[in-house]
């Protein structure tokens, strides 16, 4: 479905999109149902994506990346969203975790981890949320205590995307409890570190192909060079990078909404009721017209947010507003699409049923809708 012409992308971008679309349709879509049953994607798919240049497209050449720009990573996210793929989580790996290493990592950390992240040999995760903190990042209780030649980390994280598959983890810790948010620091933890362990693959109501795990840290030692940036600056760094994380959520929500709409239009045109297609009923056409109008607004909004990111103007409030709008819109759109499917929309073998439960988390992760409203309200 064409919402309207987009001006963000060059011919090179569109050629890349065609390549990514073929990859998604050949390597992901046919296997996604099995991955949902397994509650995890195989690591091999990450390496295949790396071979096709689909990971960390923006990372500088000196660290093994193509240095092609964030738009290429956005295209990967859009094409995954178009087919409703919740796993593998390439966008988090490339657009959310990698920036922490590039922007704040030591030269040693960059050279040790980024080439493997580009190739897909190393899968990345970010661990902020804890059992008792939710969106309140300032309440982090996982601690990092400085020793002579590094740091000793103790604590627990939960709801960690890529948690079971991750080889490298960006971890938020408190290095000075008395300072609250000003005492938070970020570290890179190798999954092979002694004292690191993974808990269960959490049972979610949706996004079943995505491994989401608990992580445990018991006297885990990390060398000094694995500190990202300066101690005590972690909260500032997270606030800086969260704008891009929320933009990526907007991109995913818009793409998933468009995919759900396309699926629904195709379904109502072939499904018969009372001797004619469901599409021929005025109510169906009017509902679809409303959804298309919403999608047009969402596409224009999303592309404007991307433009702001490309020009370096995207701020926390703009990103929060976009994340709020797109995640809430996705929820409304897939709900209407389920209704247009009738009883079959409630069946998990139909893509729209899975899209419905998959969409619910978008209003929670990367900051809940309530937190987004609070951020926006502070700018008033």
One Martini backbone bead per residue (centre of mass of N, CA, C, O) as a GRO file, in nm:
protein
  380
    1UNK     BB    1   0.095   0.037   0.023
    2UNK     BB    2   0.036   0.377  -0.065
    3UNK     BB    3   0.029   0.664   0.093
    4UNK     BB    4   0.287   0.837  -0.007
    5UNK     BB    5   0.536   0.996  -0.111
    6UNK     BB    6   0.881   0.972  -0.043
    7UNK     BB    7   1.187   1.186   0.037
    8UNK     BB    8   1.419   1.035   0.207
    9UNK     BB    9   1.487   0.840  -0.038
   10UNK     BB   10   1.701   0.692  -0.238
   11UNK     BB   11   1.794   0.472  -0.472
   12UNK     BB   12   1.981   0.320  -0.279
   13UNK     BB   13   1.768   0.268  -0.064
   14UNK     BB   14   1.567   0.108  -0.246
   15UNK     BB   15   1.760  -0.121  -0.314
   16UNK     BB   16   1.793  -0.208  -0.023
   17UNK     BB   17   1.497  -0.268   0.034
   18UNK     BB   18   1.471  -0.498  -0.167
   19UNK     BB   19   1.677  -0.677  -0.025
   20UNK     BB   20   1.538  -0.689   0.253
   21UNK     BB   21   1.267  -0.798   0.158
   22UNK     BB   22   1.375  -1.065   0.047
   23UNK     BB   23   1.493  -1.161   0.311
   24UNK     BB   24   1.233  -1.157   0.483
   25UNK     BB   25   1.068  -1.353   0.290
   26UNK     BB   26   1.292  -1.594   0.297
   27UNK     BB   27   1.422  -1.590   0.618
   28UNK     BB   28   1.161  -1.513   0.808
   29UNK     BB   29   0.858  -1.565   0.744
   30UNK     BB   30   0.869  -1.892   0.720
   31UNK     BB   31   0.991  -1.908   1.045
   32UNK     BB   32   0.830  -1.741   1.262
   33UNK     BB   33   0.636  -1.949   1.386
   34UNK     BB   34   0.861  -2.123   1.507
   35UNK     BB   35   0.986  -1.901   1.682
   36UNK     BB   36   0.735  -1.862   1.854
   37UNK     BB   37   0.742  -2.149   1.972
   38UNK     BB   38   1.048  -2.117   2.078
   39UNK     BB   39   1.104  -1.816   2.186
   40UNK     BB   40   1.322  -1.796   1.942
   41UNK     BB   41   1.605  -1.717   1.762
   42UNK     BB   42   1.849  -1.795   1.564
   43UNK     BB   43   2.176  -1.696   1.531
   44UNK     BB   44   2.209  -1.739   1.222
   45UNK     BB   45   2.034  -1.493   1.126
   46UNK     BB   46   2.239  -1.278   1.204
   47UNK     BB   47   2.466  -1.362   1.011
   48UNK     BB   48   2.300  -1.328   0.753
   49UNK     BB   49   2.246  -1.028   0.792
   50UNK     BB   50   2.544  -0.945   0.794
   51UNK     BB   51   2.605  -1.047   0.501
   52UNK     BB   52   2.371  -0.824   0.398
   53UNK     BB   53   2.411  -0.545   0.556
   54UNK     BB   54   2.177  -0.515   0.819
   55UNK     BB   55   2.395  -0.422   1.036
   56UNK     BB   56   2.503  -0.138   1.145
   57UNK     BB   57   2.506   0.076   0.896
   58UNK     BB   58   2.633   0.342   1.057
   59UNK     BB   59   2.895   0.231   1.123
   60UNK     BB   60   3.209   0.276   1.116
   61UNK     BB   61   3.465   0.145   0.931
   62UNK     BB   62   3.682   0.117   1.162
   63UNK     BB   63   3.445  -0.096   1.301
   64UNK     BB   64   3.314  -0.259   1.034
   65UNK     BB   65   3.136  -0.064   0.897
   66UNK     BB   66   2.966   0.109   0.628
   67UNK     BB   67   2.874   0.407   0.679
   68UNK     BB   68   2.561   0.471   0.555
   69UNK     BB   69   2.338   0.512   0.768
   70UNK     BB   70   2.034   0.520   0.945
   71UNK     BB   71   1.833   0.465   0.709
   72UNK     BB   72   1.906   0.166   0.672
   73UNK     BB   73   1.803   0.076   0.952
   74UNK     BB   74   1.515   0.175   0.911
   75UNK     BB   75   1.447  -0.014   0.681
   76UNK     BB   76   1.471  -0.274   0.840
   77UNK     BB   77   1.245  -0.203   1.041
   78UNK     BB   78   1.017  -0.171   0.830
   79UNK     BB   79   1.032  -0.462   0.707
   80UNK     BB   80   0.969  -0.611   0.966
   81UNK     BB   81   0.696  -0.469   1.019
   82UNK     BB   82   0.546  -0.546   0.757
   83UNK     BB   83   0.558  -0.873   0.853
   84UNK     BB   84   0.543  -0.889   1.178
   85UNK     BB   85   0.832  -0.902   1.304
   86UNK     BB   86   0.964  -0.964   1.638
   87UNK     BB   87   1.178  -1.157   1.514
   88UNK     BB   88   1.450  -1.012   1.509
   89UNK     BB   89   1.627  -0.745   1.697
   90UNK     BB   90   1.779  -0.533   1.504
   91UNK     BB   91   1.710  -0.239   1.598
   92UNK     BB   92   1.830  -0.258   1.881
   93UNK     BB   93   2.117  -0.338   1.806
   94UNK     BB   94   2.174  -0.094   1.594
   95UNK     BB   95   1.998   0.175   1.722
   96UNK     BB   96   2.052   0.136   2.051
   97UNK     BB   97   2.325  -0.001   2.136
   98UNK     BB   98   2.559   0.094   1.946
   99UNK     BB   99   2.567   0.402   2.029
  100UNK     BB  100   2.702   0.362   2.304
  101UNK     BB  101   2.974   0.263   2.193
  102UNK     BB  102   3.041   0.494   1.994
  103UNK     BB  103   2.991   0.749   2.193
  104UNK     BB  104   3.132   0.607   2.488
  105UNK     BB  105   3.351   0.425   2.407
  106UNK     BB  106   3.627   0.280   2.400
  107UNK     BB  107   3.851   0.171   2.181
  108UNK     BB  108   3.853  -0.118   2.286
  109UNK     BB  109   3.546  -0.170   2.274
  110UNK     BB  110   3.495  -0.107   1.978
  111UNK     BB  111   3.700  -0.328   1.863
  112UNK     BB  112   3.573  -0.578   2.018
  113UNK     BB  113   3.245  -0.546   1.925
  114UNK     BB  114   3.148  -0.409   1.654
  115UNK     BB  115   3.227  -0.610   1.429
  116UNK     BB  116   3.037  -0.839   1.543
  117UNK     BB  117   2.773  -0.671   1.514
  118UNK     BB  118   2.787  -0.640   1.206
  119UNK     BB  119   2.809  -0.962   1.142
  120UNK     BB  120   2.641  -1.126   1.389
  121UNK     BB  121   2.832  -1.265   1.610
  122UNK     BB  122   2.717  -1.027   1.791
  123UNK     BB  123   2.479  -0.983   2.040
  124UNK     BB  124   2.268  -0.722   2.159
  125UNK     BB  125   2.206  -0.552   2.477
  126UNK     BB  126   1.987  -0.379   2.714
  127UNK     BB  127   2.018  -0.303   3.079
  128UNK     BB  128   1.776  -0.146   3.293
  129UNK     BB  129   1.552  -0.308   3.400
  130UNK     BB  130   1.379  -0.379   3.705
  131UNK     BB  131   1.162  -0.528   3.915
  132UNK     BB  132   1.126  -0.227   4.088
  133UNK     BB  133   1.130   0.016   3.846
  134UNK     BB  134   1.086   0.027   3.550
  135UNK     BB  135   1.077   0.360   3.434
  136UNK     BB  136   1.265   0.415   3.694
  137UNK     BB  137   1.594   0.474   3.648
  138UNK     BB  138   1.679   0.616   3.924
  139UNK     BB  139   1.614   0.320   4.090
  140UNK     BB  140   1.864   0.174   4.061
  141UNK     BB  141   2.033  -0.130   4.221
  142UNK     BB  142   2.255  -0.194   4.059
  143UNK     BB  143   2.600  -0.251   4.123
  144UNK     BB  144   2.919  -0.061   4.112
  145UNK     BB  145   3.246  -0.141   4.227
  146UNK     BB  146   3.544  -0.017   4.277
  147UNK     BB  147   3.860  -0.118   4.186
  148UNK     BB  148   4.180  -0.124   4.092
  149UNK     BB  149   4.099  -0.264   3.772
  150UNK     BB  150   3.775  -0.206   3.825
  151UNK     BB  151   3.454  -0.378   3.844
  152UNK     BB  152   3.180  -0.470   4.064
  153UNK     BB  153   2.886  -0.663   3.991
  154UNK     BB  154   2.544  -0.630   4.127
  155UNK     BB  155   2.238  -0.795   4.015
  156UNK     BB  156   1.918  -0.721   3.837
  157UNK     BB  157   1.735  -0.804   3.539
  158UNK     BB  158   1.447  -0.722   3.324
  159UNK     BB  159   1.306  -0.739   3.016
  160UNK     BB  160   1.536  -0.852   2.809
  161UNK     BB  161   1.619  -0.797   2.505
  162UNK     BB  162   1.814  -1.059   2.393
  163UNK     BB  163   1.892  -1.216   2.658
  164UNK     BB  164   1.972  -1.509   2.549
  165UNK     BB  165   2.161  -1.414   2.292
  166UNK     BB  166   2.356  -1.240   2.425
  167UNK     BB  167   2.708  -1.115   2.420
  168UNK     BB  168   2.634  -0.804   2.470
  169UNK     BB  169   2.608  -0.560   2.747
  170UNK     BB  170   2.430  -0.284   2.840
  171UNK     BB  171   2.479  -0.147   3.172
  172UNK     BB  172   2.293  -0.033   3.445
  173UNK     BB  173   2.435   0.147   3.726
  174UNK     BB  174   2.522   0.197   4.060
  175UNK     BB  175   2.796   0.407   4.199
  176UNK     BB  176   2.590   0.610   4.376
  177UNK     BB  177   2.320   0.610   4.575
  178UNK     BB  178   2.320   0.910   4.698
  179UNK     BB  179   2.275   1.043   4.385
  180UNK     BB  180   2.108   0.880   4.213
  181UNK     BB  181   2.106   0.970   3.889
  182UNK     BB  182   2.415   1.079   3.942
  183UNK     BB  183   2.502   0.751   4.007
  184UNK     BB  184   2.498   0.658   3.708
  185UNK     BB  185   2.629   0.383   3.513
  186UNK     BB  186   2.800   0.247   3.226
  187UNK     BB  187   2.836  -0.089   3.087
  188UNK     BB  188   3.032  -0.349   2.947
  189UNK     BB  189   2.916  -0.687   2.909
  190UNK     BB  190   3.027  -1.001   2.898
  191UNK     BB  191   2.867  -1.310   2.872
  192UNK     BB  192   3.146  -1.466   2.970
  193UNK     BB  193   3.133  -1.377   3.249
  194UNK     BB  194   3.189  -1.421   3.562
  195UNK     BB  195   2.860  -1.430   3.722
  196UNK     BB  196   2.695  -1.463   3.473
  197UNK     BB  197   2.331  -1.491   3.422
  198UNK     BB  198   2.038  -1.662   3.314
  199UNK     BB  199   1.719  -1.680   3.300
  200UNK     BB  200   1.423  -1.691   3.194
  201UNK     BB  201   1.199  -1.713   2.942
  202UNK     BB  202   0.960  -1.503   2.910
  203UNK     BB  203   0.606  -1.500   2.941
  204UNK     BB  204   0.424  -1.368   2.691
  205UNK     BB  205   0.148  -1.243   2.506
  206UNK     BB  206   0.375  -1.148   2.304
  207UNK     BB  207   0.640  -1.154   2.109
  208UNK     BB  208   0.752  -1.468   2.084
  209UNK     BB  209   1.025  -1.442   1.903
  210UNK     BB  210   1.125  -1.283   2.154
  211UNK     BB  211   1.378  -1.276   2.365
  212UNK     BB  212   1.298  -1.252   2.724
  213UNK     BB  213   1.503  -1.173   3.008
  214UNK     BB  214   1.681  -1.261   3.278
  215UNK     BB  215   1.947  -1.100   3.470
  216UNK     BB  216   2.263  -1.192   3.634
  217UNK     BB  217   2.486  -1.041   3.894
  218UNK     BB  218   2.786  -1.199   4.043
  219UNK     BB  219   3.067  -1.065   4.079
  220UNK     BB  220   3.123  -0.894   3.824
  221UNK     BB  221   3.392  -0.839   3.616
  222UNK     BB  222   3.513  -0.518   3.493
  223UNK     BB  223   3.695  -0.331   3.317
  224UNK     BB  224   3.765  -0.001   3.293
  225UNK     BB  225   3.714   0.015   2.971
  226UNK     BB  226   3.389  -0.065   3.016
  227UNK     BB  227   3.334   0.214   3.062
  228UNK     BB  228   3.093   0.455   2.981
  229UNK     BB  229   3.254   0.707   3.002
  230UNK     BB  230   3.146   0.858   3.285
  231UNK     BB  231   3.096   0.859   3.597
  232UNK     BB  232   2.753   0.950   3.654
  233UNK     BB  233   2.647   0.977   3.327
  234UNK     BB  234   2.427   0.763   3.247
  235UNK     BB  235   2.159   0.924   3.248
  236UNK     BB  236   2.239   1.123   3.027
  237UNK     BB  237   2.293   0.911   2.809
  238UNK     BB  238   2.009   0.788   2.807
  239UNK     BB  239   1.855   1.046   2.730
  240UNK     BB  240   1.996   1.076   2.459
  241UNK     BB  241   1.929   0.779   2.337
  242UNK     BB  242   1.613   0.762   2.376
  243UNK     BB  243   1.527   0.919   2.128
  244UNK     BB  244   1.600   0.696   1.925
  245UNK     BB  245   1.437   0.468   2.049
  246UNK     BB  246   1.160   0.616   2.003
  247UNK     BB  247   1.183   0.639   1.702
  248UNK     BB  248   1.197   0.334   1.644
  249UNK     BB  249   0.917   0.283   1.755
  250UNK     BB  250   0.766   0.452   1.550
  251UNK     BB  251   0.859   0.297   1.302
  252UNK     BB  252   0.741   0.022   1.385
  253UNK     BB  253   0.446   0.105   1.425
  254UNK     BB  254   0.390   0.209   1.142
  255UNK     BB  255   0.464  -0.053   0.990
  256UNK     BB  256   0.261  -0.239   1.136
  257UNK     BB  257   0.009  -0.084   1.060
  258UNK     BB  258   0.040  -0.113   0.754
  259UNK     BB  259   0.045  -0.424   0.752
  260UNK     BB  260  -0.236  -0.466   0.881
  261UNK     BB  261  -0.393  -0.317   0.664
  262UNK     BB  262  -0.317  -0.486   0.419
  263UNK     BB  263  -0.429  -0.752   0.530
  264UNK     BB  264  -0.724  -0.648   0.559
  265UNK     BB  265  -0.789  -0.568   0.272
  266UNK     BB  266  -0.744  -0.851   0.154
  267UNK     BB  267  -0.955  -0.998   0.327
  268UNK     BB  268  -1.225  -0.832   0.261
  269UNK     BB  269  -1.212  -0.898  -0.052
  270UNK     BB  270  -1.238  -1.231  -0.010
  271UNK     BB  271  -1.459  -1.213   0.197
  272UNK     BB  272  -1.773  -1.357   0.262
  273UNK     BB  273  -2.113  -1.198   0.294
  274UNK     BB  274  -2.418  -1.222   0.182
  275UNK     BB  275  -2.290  -1.261  -0.125
  276UNK     BB  276  -2.044  -1.070  -0.041
  277UNK     BB  277  -1.803  -0.872   0.016
  278UNK     BB  278  -1.698  -0.697   0.284
  279UNK     BB  279  -1.603  -0.446   0.119
  280UNK     BB  280  -1.902  -0.370   0.007
  281UNK     BB  281  -1.943  -0.248   0.269
  282UNK     BB  282  -1.964   0.060   0.396
  283UNK     BB  283  -1.838   0.018   0.675
  284UNK     BB  284  -1.571  -0.095   0.575
  285UNK     BB  285  -1.480   0.142   0.396
  286UNK     BB  286  -1.491   0.357   0.621
  287UNK     BB  287  -1.292   0.229   0.812
  288UNK     BB  288  -1.055   0.223   0.608
  289UNK     BB  289  -1.049   0.527   0.560
  290UNK     BB  290  -0.973   0.605   0.848
  291UNK     BB  291  -0.711   0.443   0.860
  292UNK     BB  292  -0.566   0.581   0.625
  293UNK     BB  293  -0.564   0.863   0.746
  294UNK     BB  294  -0.396   0.784   0.993
  295UNK     BB  295  -0.152   0.675   0.831
  296UNK     BB  296  -0.081   0.940   0.693
  297UNK     BB  297  -0.019   1.095   0.949
  298UNK     BB  298   0.195   0.896   1.057
  299UNK     BB  299   0.394   0.916   0.822
  300UNK     BB  300   0.451   1.219   0.834
  301UNK     BB  301   0.549   1.218   1.126
  302UNK     BB  302   0.774   1.008   1.108
  303UNK     BB  303   0.943   1.150   0.883
  304UNK     BB  304   0.994   1.405   1.048
  305UNK     BB  305   1.153   1.269   1.275
  306UNK     BB  306   1.377   1.165   1.093
  307UNK     BB  307   1.472   1.440   0.995
  308UNK     BB  308   1.556   1.541   1.275
  309UNK     BB  309   1.771   1.326   1.316
  310UNK     BB  310   1.948   1.394   1.063
  311UNK     BB  311   1.986   1.710   1.176
  312UNK     BB  312   2.008   1.698   1.506
  313UNK     BB  313   1.698   1.792   1.637
  314UNK     BB  314   1.617   1.562   1.812
  315UNK     BB  315   1.426   1.545   2.097
  316UNK     BB  316   1.279   1.422   2.375
  317UNK     BB  317   0.993   1.539   2.324
  318UNK     BB  318   0.952   1.457   2.030
  319UNK     BB  319   0.999   1.151   2.075
  320UNK     BB  320   0.775   1.109   2.285
  321UNK     BB  321   0.538   1.201   2.108
  322UNK     BB  322   0.579   0.992   1.887
  323UNK     BB  323   0.559   0.738   2.060
  324UNK     BB  324   0.278   0.791   2.162
  325UNK     BB  325   0.123   0.815   1.893
  326UNK     BB  326   0.212   0.542   1.749
  327UNK     BB  327   0.136   0.338   1.972
  328UNK     BB  328  -0.164   0.418   1.994
  329UNK     BB  329  -0.238   0.383   1.696
  330UNK     BB  330  -0.174   0.086   1.667
  331UNK     BB  331  -0.387  -0.016   1.866
  332UNK     BB  332  -0.635   0.091   1.708
  333UNK     BB  333  -0.586  -0.041   1.432
  334UNK     BB  334  -0.573  -0.345   1.513
  335UNK     BB  335  -0.853  -0.351   1.637
  336UNK     BB  336  -1.009  -0.288   1.376
  337UNK     BB  337  -0.892  -0.529   1.214
  338UNK     BB  338  -1.009  -0.749   1.385
  339UNK     BB  339  -1.306  -0.674   1.340
  340UNK     BB  340  -1.294  -0.720   1.022
  341UNK     BB  341  -1.234  -1.038   1.070
  342UNK     BB  342  -1.364  -1.130   1.309
  343UNK     BB  343  -1.322  -1.437   1.440
  344UNK     BB  344  -1.043  -1.471   1.290
  345UNK     BB  345  -0.895  -1.239   1.450
  346UNK     BB  346  -0.875  -1.441   1.717
  347UNK     BB  347  -0.668  -1.605   1.560
  348UNK     BB  348  -0.333  -1.704   1.561
  349UNK     BB  349  -0.311  -1.789   1.248
  350UNK     BB  350  -0.362  -1.494   1.218
  351UNK     BB  351  -0.185  -1.210   1.180
  352UNK     BB  352  -0.380  -1.012   1.333
  353UNK     BB  353  -0.377  -1.156   1.608
  354UNK     BB  354  -0.072  -1.117   1.657
  355UNK     BB  355  -0.065  -0.808   1.621
  356UNK     BB  356  -0.240  -0.741   1.863
  357UNK     BB  357  -0.048  -0.854   2.092
  358UNK     BB  358   0.217  -0.718   1.993
  359UNK     BB  359   0.120  -0.410   2.034
  360UNK     BB  360   0.094  -0.365   2.347
  361UNK     BB  361   0.401  -0.303   2.428
  362UNK     BB  362   0.447  -0.019   2.290
  363UNK     BB  363   0.311   0.136   2.554
  364UNK     BB  364   0.571   0.046   2.743
  365UNK     BB  365   0.819   0.041   2.603
  366UNK     BB  366   1.047   0.299   2.608
  367UNK     BB  367   0.824   0.398   2.770
  368UNK     BB  368   0.546   0.491   2.879
  369UNK     BB  369   0.279   0.681   2.809
  370UNK     BB  370   0.296   0.829   3.083
  371UNK     BB  371   0.591   0.919   3.053
  372UNK     BB  372   0.555   1.075   2.793
  373UNK     BB  373   0.360   1.284   2.913
  374UNK     BB  374   0.555   1.394   3.122
  375UNK     BB  375   0.768   1.498   2.924
  376UNK     BB  376   0.580   1.687   2.768
  377UNK     BB  377   0.475   1.857   3.012
  378UNK     BB  378   0.756   1.991   3.080
  379UNK     BB  379   0.735   2.181   2.807
  380UNK     BB  380   0.481   2.381   2.884
   0.00000   0.00000   0.00000
